[in-house]
XYZ file of N, CA, C and O in Angstrom:
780
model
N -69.911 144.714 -29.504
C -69.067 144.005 -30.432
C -69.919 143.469 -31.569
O -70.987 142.890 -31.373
N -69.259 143.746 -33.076
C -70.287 143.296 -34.093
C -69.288 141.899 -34.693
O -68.069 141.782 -34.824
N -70.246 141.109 -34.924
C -69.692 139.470 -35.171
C -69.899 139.398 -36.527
O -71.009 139.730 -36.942
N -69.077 139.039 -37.285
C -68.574 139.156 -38.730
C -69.522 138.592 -39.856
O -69.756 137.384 -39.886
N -69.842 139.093 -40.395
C -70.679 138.914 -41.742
C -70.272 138.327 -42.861
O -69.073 138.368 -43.137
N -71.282 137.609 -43.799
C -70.753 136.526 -44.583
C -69.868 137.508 -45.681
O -69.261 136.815 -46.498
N -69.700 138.804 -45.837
C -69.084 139.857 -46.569
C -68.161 140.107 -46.161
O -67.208 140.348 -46.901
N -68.042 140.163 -44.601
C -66.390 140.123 -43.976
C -65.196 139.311 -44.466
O -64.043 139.640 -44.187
N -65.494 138.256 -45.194
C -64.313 137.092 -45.422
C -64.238 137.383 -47.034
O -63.346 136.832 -47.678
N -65.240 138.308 -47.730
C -64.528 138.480 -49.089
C -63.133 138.449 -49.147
O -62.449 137.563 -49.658
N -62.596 139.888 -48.363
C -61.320 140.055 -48.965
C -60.179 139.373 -48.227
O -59.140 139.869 -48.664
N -59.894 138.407 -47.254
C -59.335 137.451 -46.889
C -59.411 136.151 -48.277
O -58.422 135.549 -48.696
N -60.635 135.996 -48.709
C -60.400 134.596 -49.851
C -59.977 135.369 -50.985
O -59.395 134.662 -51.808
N -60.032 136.100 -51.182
C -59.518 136.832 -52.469
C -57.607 137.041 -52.009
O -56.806 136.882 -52.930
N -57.274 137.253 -51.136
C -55.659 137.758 -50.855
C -55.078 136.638 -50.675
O -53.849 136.710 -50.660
N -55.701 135.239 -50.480
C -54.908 134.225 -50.426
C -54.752 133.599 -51.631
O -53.677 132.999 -51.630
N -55.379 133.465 -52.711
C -55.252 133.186 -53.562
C -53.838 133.883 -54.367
O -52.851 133.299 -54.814
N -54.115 135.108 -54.356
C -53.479 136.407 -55.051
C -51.831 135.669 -54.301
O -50.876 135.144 -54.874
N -52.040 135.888 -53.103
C -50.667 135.945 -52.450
C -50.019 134.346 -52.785
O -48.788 134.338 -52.818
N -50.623 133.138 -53.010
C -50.231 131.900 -53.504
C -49.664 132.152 -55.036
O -48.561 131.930 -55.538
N -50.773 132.658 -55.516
C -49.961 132.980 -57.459
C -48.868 134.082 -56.969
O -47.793 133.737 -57.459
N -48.720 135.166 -56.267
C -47.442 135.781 -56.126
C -45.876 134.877 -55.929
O -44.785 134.778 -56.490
N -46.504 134.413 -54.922
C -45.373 132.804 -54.265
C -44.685 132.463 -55.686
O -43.659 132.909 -56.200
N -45.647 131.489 -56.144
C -45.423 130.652 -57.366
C -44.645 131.343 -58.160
O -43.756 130.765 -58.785
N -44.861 132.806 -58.282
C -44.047 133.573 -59.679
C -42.716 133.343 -58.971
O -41.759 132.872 -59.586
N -42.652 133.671 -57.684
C -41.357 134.111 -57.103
C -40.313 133.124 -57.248
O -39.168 133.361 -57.632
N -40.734 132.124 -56.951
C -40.120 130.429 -56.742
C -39.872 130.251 -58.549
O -38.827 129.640 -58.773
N -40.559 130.628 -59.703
C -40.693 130.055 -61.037
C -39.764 131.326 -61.419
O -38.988 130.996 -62.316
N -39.563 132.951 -60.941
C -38.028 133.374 -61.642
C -36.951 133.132 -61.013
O -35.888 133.608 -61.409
N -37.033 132.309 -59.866
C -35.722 132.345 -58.915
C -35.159 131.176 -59.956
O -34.009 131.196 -60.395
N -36.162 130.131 -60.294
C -35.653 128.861 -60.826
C -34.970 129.157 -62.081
O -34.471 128.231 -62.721
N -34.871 130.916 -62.678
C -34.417 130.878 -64.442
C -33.032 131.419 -64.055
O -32.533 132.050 -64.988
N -32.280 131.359 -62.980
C -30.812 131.420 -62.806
C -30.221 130.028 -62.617
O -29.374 129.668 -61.800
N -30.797 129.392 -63.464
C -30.158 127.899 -63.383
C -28.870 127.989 -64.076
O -28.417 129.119 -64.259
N -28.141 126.860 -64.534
C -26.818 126.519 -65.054
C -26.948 126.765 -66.424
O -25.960 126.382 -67.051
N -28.034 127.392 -67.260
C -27.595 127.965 -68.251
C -27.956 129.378 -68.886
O -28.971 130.003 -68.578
N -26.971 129.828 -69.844
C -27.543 131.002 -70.010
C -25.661 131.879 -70.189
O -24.647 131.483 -69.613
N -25.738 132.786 -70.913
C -24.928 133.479 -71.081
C -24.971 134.879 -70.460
O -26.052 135.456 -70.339
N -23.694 135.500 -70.018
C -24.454 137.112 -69.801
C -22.953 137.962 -70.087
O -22.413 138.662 -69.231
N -22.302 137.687 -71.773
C -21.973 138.527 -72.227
C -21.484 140.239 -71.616
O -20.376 140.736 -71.414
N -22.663 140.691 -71.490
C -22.651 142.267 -70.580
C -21.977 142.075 -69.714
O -21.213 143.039 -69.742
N -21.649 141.350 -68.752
C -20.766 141.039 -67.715
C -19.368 141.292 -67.272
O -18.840 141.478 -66.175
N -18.800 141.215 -68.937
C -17.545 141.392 -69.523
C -16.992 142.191 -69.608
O -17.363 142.889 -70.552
N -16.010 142.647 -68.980
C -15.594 144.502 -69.481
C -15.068 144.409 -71.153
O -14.932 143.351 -71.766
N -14.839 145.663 -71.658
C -13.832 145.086 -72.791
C -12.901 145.072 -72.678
O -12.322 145.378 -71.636
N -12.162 144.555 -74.151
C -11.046 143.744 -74.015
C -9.935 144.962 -73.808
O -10.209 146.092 -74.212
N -8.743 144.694 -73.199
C -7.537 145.769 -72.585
C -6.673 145.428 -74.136
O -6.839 144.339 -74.684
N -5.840 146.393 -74.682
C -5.278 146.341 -75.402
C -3.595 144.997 -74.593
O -3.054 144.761 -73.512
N -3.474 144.455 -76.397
C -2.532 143.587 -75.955
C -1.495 143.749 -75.613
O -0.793 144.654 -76.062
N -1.010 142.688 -74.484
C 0.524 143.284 -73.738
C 1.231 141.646 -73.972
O 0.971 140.443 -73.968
N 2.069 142.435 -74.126
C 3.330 141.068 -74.116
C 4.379 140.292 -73.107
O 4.365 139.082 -73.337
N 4.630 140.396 -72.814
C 5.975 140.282 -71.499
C 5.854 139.039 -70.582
O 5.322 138.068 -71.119
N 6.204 138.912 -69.456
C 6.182 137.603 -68.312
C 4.557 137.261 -68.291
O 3.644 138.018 -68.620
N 4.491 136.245 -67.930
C 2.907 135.753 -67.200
C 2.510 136.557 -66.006
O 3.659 136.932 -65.775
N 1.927 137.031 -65.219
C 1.712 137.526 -63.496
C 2.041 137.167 -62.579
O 1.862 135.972 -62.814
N 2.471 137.194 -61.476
C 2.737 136.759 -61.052
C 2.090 136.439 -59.587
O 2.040 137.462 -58.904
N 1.747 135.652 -59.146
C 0.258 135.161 -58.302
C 0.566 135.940 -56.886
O 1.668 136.042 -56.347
N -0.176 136.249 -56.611
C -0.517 137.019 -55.569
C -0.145 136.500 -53.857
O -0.047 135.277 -53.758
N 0.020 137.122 -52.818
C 0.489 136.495 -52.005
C -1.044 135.847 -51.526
O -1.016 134.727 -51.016
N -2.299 136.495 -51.674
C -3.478 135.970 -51.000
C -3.984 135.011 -52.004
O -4.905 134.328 -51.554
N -3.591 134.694 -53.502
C -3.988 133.602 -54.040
C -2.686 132.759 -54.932
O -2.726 132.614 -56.154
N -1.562 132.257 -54.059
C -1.018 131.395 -53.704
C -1.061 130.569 -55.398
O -2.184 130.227 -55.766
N -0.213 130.360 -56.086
C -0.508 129.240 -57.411
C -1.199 127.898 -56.902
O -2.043 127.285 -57.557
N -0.632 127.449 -55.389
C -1.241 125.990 -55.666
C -2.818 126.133 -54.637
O -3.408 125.166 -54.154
N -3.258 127.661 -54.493
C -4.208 128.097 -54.015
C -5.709 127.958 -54.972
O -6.319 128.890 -55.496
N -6.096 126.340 -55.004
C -7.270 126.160 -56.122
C -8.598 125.462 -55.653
O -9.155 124.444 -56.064
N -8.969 126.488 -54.496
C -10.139 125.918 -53.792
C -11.414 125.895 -55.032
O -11.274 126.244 -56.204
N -12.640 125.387 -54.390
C -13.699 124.953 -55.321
C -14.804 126.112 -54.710
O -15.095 126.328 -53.534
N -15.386 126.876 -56.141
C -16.126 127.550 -55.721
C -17.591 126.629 -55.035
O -18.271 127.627 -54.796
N -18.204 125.814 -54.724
C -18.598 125.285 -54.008
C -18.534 125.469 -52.738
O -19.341 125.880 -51.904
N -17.056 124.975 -52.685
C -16.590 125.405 -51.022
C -16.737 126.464 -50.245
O -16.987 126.507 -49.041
N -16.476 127.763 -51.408
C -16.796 128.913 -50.861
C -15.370 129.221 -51.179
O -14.819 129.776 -50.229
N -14.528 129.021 -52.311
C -12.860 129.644 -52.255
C -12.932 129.411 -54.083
O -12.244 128.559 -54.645
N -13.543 130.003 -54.554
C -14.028 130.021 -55.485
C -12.433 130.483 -56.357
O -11.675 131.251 -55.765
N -12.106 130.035 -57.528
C -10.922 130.468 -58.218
C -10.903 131.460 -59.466
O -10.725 131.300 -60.674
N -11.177 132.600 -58.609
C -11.445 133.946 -59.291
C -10.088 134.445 -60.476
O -8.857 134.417 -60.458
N -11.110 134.864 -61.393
C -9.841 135.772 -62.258
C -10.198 137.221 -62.609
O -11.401 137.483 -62.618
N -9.320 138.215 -62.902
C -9.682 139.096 -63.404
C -9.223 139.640 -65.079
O -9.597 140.686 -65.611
N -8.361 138.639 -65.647
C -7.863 138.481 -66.897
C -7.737 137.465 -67.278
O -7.501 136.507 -66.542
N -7.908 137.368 -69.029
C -7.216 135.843 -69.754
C -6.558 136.603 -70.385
O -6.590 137.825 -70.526
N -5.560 135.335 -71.014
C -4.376 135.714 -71.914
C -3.924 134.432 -72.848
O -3.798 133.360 -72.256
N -3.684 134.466 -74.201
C -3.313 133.862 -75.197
C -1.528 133.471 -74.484
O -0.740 134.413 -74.407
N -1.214 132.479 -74.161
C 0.154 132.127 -74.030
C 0.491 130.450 -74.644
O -0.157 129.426 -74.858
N 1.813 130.886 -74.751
C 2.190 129.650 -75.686
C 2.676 128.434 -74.396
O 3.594 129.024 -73.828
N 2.569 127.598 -73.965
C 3.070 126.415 -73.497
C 3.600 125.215 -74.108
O 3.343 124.594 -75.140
N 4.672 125.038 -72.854
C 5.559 123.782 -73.766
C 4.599 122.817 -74.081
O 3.512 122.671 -73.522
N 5.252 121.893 -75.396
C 4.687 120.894 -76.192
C 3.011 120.884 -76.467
O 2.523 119.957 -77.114
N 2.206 121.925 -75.958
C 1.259 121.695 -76.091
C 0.447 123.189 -77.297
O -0.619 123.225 -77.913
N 1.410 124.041 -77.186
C 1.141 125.153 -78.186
C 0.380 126.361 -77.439
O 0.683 126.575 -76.265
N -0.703 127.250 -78.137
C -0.951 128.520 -77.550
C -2.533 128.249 -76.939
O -3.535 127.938 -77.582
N -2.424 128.427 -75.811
C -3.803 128.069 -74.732
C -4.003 129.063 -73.894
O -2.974 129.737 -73.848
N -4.958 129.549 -73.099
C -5.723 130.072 -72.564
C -5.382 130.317 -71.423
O -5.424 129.176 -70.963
N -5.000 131.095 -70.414
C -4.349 131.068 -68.954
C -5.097 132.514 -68.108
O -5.191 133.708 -68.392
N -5.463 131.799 -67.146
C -5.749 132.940 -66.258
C -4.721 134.160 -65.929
O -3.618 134.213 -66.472
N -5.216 135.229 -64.905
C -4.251 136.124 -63.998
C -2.949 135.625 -63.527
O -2.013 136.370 -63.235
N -2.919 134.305 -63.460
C -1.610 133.894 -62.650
C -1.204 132.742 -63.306
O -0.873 131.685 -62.769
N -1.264 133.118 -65.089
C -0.686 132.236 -65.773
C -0.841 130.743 -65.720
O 0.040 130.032 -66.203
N -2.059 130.157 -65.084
C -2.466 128.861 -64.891
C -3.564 128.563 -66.133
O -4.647 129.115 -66.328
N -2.949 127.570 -66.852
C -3.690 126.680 -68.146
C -5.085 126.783 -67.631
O -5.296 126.640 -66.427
N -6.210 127.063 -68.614
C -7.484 127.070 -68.222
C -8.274 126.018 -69.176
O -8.049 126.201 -70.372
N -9.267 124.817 -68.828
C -9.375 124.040 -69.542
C -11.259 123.756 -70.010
O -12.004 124.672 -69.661
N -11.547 123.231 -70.333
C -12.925 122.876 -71.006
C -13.057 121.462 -70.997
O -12.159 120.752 -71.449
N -14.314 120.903 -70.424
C -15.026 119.723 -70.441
C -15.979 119.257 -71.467
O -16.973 119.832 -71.912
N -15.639 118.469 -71.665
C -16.240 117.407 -73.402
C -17.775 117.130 -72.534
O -18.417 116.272 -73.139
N -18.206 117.429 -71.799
C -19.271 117.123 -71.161
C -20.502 117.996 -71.097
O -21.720 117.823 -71.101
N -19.516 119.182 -71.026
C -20.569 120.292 -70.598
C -21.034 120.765 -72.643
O -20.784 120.245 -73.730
N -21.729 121.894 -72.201
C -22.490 122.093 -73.808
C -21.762 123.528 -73.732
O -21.301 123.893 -72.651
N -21.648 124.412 -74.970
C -21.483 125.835 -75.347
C -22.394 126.577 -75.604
O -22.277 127.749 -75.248
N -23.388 126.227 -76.179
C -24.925 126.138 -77.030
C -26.424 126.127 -76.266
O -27.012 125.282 -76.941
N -27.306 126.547 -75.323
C -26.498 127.584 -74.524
C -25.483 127.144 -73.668
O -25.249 125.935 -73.658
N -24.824 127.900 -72.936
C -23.474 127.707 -71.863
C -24.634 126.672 -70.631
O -25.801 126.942 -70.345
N -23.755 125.443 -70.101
C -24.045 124.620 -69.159
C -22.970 124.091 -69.021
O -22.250 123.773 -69.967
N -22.740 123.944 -68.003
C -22.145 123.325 -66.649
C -22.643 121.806 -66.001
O -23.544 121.529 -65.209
N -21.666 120.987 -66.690
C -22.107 119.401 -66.072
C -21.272 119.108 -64.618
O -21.597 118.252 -63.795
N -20.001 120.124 -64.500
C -18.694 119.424 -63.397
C -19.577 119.537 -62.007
O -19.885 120.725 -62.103
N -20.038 119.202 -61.084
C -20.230 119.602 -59.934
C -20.197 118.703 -58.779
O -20.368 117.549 -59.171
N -20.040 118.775 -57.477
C -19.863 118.508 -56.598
C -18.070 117.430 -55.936
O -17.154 117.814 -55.208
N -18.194 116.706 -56.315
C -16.419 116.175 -56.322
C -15.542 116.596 -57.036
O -14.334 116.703 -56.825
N -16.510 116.991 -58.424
C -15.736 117.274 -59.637
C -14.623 118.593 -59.716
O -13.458 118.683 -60.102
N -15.720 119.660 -59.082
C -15.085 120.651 -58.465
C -13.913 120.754 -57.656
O -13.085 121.636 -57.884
N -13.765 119.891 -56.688
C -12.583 119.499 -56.058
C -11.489 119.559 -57.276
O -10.696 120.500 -57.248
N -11.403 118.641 -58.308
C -10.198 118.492 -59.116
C -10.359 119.442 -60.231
O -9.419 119.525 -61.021
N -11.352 120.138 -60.410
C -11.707 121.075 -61.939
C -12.687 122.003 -60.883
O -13.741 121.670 -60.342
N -11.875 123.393 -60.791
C -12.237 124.772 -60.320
C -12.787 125.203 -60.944
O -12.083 125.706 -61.821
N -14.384 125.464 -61.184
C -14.596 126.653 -62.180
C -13.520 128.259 -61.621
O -12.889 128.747 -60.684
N -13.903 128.445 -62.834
C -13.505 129.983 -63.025
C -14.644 131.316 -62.741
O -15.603 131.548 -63.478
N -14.391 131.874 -61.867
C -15.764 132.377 -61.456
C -14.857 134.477 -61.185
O -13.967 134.936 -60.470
N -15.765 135.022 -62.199
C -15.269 136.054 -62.601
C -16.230 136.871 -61.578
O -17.084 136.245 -60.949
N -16.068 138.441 -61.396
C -17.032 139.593 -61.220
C -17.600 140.195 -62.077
O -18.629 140.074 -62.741
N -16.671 140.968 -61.966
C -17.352 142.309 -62.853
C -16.868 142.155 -64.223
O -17.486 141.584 -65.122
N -16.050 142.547 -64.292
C -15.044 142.403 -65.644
C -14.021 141.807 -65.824
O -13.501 141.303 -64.830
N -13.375 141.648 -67.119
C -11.875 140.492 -67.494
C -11.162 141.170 -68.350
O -11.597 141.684 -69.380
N -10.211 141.192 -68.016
C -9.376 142.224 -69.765
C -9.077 140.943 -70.424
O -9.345 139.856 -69.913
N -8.506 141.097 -71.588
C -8.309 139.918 -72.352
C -6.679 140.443 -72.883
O -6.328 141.612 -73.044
N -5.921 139.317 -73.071
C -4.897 139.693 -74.122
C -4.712 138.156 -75.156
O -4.730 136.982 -74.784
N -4.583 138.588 -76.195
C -5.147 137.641 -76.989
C -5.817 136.373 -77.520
O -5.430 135.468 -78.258
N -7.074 136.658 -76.819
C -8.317 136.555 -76.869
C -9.590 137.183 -77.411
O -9.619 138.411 -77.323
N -10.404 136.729 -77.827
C -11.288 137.871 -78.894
C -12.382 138.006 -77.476
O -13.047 137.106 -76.963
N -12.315 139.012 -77.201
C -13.328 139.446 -76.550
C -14.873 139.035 -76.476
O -15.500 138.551 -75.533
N -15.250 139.349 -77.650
C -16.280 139.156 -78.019
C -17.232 137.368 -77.760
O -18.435 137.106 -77.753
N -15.788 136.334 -77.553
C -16.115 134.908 -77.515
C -15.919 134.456 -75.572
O -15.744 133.375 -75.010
N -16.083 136.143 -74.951
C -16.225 135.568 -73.665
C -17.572 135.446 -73.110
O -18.478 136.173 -73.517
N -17.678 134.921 -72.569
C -19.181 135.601 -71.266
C -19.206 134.307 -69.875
O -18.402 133.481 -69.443
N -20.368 134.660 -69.601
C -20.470 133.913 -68.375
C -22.142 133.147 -67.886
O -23.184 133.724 -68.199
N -22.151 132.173 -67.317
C -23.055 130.805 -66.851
C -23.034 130.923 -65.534
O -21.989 131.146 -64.922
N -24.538 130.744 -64.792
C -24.533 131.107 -63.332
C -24.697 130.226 -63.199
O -25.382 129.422 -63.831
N -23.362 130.032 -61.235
C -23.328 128.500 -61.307
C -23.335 129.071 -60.109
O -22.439 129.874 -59.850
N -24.335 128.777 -59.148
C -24.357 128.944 -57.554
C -24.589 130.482 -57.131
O -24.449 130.782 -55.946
N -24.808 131.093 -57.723
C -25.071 132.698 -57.446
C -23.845 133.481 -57.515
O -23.479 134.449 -56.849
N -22.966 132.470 -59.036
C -21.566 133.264 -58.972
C -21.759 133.161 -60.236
O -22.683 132.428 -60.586
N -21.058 133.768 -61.146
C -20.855 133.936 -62.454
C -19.385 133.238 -62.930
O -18.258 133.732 -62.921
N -19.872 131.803 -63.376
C -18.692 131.050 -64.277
C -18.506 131.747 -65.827
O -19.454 132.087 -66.535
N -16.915 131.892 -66.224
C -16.267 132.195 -67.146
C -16.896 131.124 -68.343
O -17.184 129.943 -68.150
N -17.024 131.896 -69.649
C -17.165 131.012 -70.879
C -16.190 131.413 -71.497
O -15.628 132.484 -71.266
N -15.790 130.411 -72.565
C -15.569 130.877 -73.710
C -15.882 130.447 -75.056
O -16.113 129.239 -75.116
N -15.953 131.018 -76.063
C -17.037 130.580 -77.079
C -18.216 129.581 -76.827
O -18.528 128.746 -77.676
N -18.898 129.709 -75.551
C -19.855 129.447 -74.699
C -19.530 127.991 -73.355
O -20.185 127.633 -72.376
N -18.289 127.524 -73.927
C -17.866 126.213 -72.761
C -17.404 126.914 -71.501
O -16.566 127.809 -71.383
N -17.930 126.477 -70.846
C -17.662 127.093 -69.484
C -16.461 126.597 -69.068
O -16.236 125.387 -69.095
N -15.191 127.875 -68.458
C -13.715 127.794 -67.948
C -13.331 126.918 -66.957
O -14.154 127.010 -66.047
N -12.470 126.109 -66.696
C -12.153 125.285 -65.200
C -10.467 125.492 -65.135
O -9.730 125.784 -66.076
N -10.049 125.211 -63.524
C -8.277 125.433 -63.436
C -8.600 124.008 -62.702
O -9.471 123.606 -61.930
N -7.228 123.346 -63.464
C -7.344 121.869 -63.099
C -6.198 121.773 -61.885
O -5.097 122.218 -62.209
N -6.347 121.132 -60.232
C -5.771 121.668 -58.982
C -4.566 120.490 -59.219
O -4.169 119.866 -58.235
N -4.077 120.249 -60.388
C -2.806 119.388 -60.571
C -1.577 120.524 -61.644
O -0.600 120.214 -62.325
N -2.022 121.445 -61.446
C -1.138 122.595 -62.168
C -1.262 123.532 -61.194
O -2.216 124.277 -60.971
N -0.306 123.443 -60.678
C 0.466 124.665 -59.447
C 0.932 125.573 -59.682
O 0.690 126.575 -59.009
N 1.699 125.597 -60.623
C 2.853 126.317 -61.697
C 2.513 127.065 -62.667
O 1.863 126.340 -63.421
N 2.581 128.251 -63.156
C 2.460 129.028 -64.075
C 3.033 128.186 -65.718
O 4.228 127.942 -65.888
N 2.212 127.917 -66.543
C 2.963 127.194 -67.545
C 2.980 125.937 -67.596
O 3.573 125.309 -68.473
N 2.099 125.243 -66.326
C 1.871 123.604 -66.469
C 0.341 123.037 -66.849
O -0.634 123.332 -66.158
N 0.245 122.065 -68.205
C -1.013 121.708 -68.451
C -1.007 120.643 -68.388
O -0.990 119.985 -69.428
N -1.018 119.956 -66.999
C -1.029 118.550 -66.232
C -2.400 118.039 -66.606
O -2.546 116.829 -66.777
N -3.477 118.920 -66.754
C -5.030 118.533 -66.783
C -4.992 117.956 -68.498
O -5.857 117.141 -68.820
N -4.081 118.363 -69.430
C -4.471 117.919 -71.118
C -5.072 116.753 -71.016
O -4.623 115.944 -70.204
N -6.046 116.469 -71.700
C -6.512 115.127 -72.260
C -6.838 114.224 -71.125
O -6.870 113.000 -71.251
N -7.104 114.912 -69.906
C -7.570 114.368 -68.278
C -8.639 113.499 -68.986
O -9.306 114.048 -69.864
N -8.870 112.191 -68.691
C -9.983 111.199 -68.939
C -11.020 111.149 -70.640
O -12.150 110.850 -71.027
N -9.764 111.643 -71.163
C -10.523 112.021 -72.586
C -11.459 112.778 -73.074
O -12.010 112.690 -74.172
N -11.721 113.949 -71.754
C -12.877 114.573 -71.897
C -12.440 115.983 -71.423
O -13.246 116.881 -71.666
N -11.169 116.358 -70.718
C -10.448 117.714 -70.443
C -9.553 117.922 -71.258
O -8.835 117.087 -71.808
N -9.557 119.422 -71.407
C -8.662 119.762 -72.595
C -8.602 121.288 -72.255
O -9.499 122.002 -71.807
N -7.292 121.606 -72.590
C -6.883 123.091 -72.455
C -7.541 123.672 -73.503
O -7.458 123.257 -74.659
N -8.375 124.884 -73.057
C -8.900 125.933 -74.355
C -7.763 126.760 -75.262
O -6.744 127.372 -74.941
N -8.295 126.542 -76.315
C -6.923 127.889 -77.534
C -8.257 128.743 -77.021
O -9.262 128.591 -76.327
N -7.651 129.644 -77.754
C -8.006 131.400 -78.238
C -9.622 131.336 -78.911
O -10.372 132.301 -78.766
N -9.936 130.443 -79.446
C -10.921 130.633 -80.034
C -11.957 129.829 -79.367
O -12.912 129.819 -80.144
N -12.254 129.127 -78.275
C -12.567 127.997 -77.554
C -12.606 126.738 -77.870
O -13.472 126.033 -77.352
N -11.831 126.281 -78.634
C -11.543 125.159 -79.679
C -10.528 124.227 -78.348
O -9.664 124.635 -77.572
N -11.122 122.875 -78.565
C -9.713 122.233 -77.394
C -8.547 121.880 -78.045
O -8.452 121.273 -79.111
N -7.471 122.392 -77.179
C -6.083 121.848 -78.003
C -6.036 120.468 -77.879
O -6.538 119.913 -76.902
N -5.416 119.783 -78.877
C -5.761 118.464 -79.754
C -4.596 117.924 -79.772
O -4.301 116.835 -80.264
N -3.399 119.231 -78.842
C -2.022 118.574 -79.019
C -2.086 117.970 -77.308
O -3.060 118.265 -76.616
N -0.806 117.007 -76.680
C -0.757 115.933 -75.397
C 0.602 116.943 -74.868
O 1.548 117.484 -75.440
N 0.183 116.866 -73.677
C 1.300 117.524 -72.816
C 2.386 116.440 -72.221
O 3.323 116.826 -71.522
């Protein structure tokens, strides 16, 4: 048996080092999927515009079905749409015709996300896949903010929420919620009119 030489432990102090700076990178890109950031590409394009009824909600996602993606019941869409609502004018509505709203809190500039943990409970993000058709909506003013290893909805960079006090296709119970919620128009501008 030959007993190890002061040359034997070169390449052991050399691989620990190496393998510590590997670590570090790993941990320092995991950390650049934080809460901001846009990803545009995400987006399918926009579906040519259709007119007619709102959708009508699905038997597996229920209208007053507005779990918190947190929870793990995340309130997925696969379309927006330009619709007009009473007293409050033309706003923003998911797949199942539910008012979609924007927080005076969060930023557009890049896209961030302030709502989290209780908040979620009463303000759902909107948490898309693959793609969204749009009907009148400019395409171009959608994208999306990673919020938990899911991809939250923007628009003109404010990140989307469904407020769990609108059950109903056509109700914007959330308007002017604490002076800081507000239903999105078309252009991501908050409507300025009171429900």
């Amino acid at each position: 048996m030959r007993l190890p030489t002061k040359g034997d432990f070169l390449i052991p102090r050399r691989t620990v080092p190496n393998l510590v700076v590997g670590l570090a990178s790993v941990f320092l890109l995991g950390a650049c999927g934080s809460s901001t950031g846009t990803d545009p590409a995400s987006v399918a394009p926009a579906a040519p515009a259709t007119s007619g009824p709102a959708p009508s909600a699905s038997a597996a996602s229920a209208p007053g079905d507005t779990g918190s993606s947190e929870s793990g019941h995340p309130a997925t869409t696969t379309s927006v749409m330009a619709r007009s609502m009473k007293s409050i004018g033309i706003v923003v509505t998911d797949d199942k015709g539910l008012a979609l709203y924007r927080y005076d809190k969060d930023q557009p500039t890049p896209s961030k996300w302030t709502c989290s943990g209780a908040c979620t409970k009463t303000w759902i993000p909107v948490i898309v896949q693959d793609s969204v058709q749009t009907s009148g909506v400019e395409h171009s003013l959608l994208g999306t903010v990673h919020r938990n290893g899911m991809k939250q909805l923007t628009l003109a960079g404010w990140p989307l929420y469904r407020y769990i006090g609108d059950t109903e296709a056509g109700q914007v119970n959330g308007q002017g919620k604490d002076k800081e919620w507000y239903a999105v128009t078309p252009s991501g501008q908050k409507s300025a009119a009171t429900s």
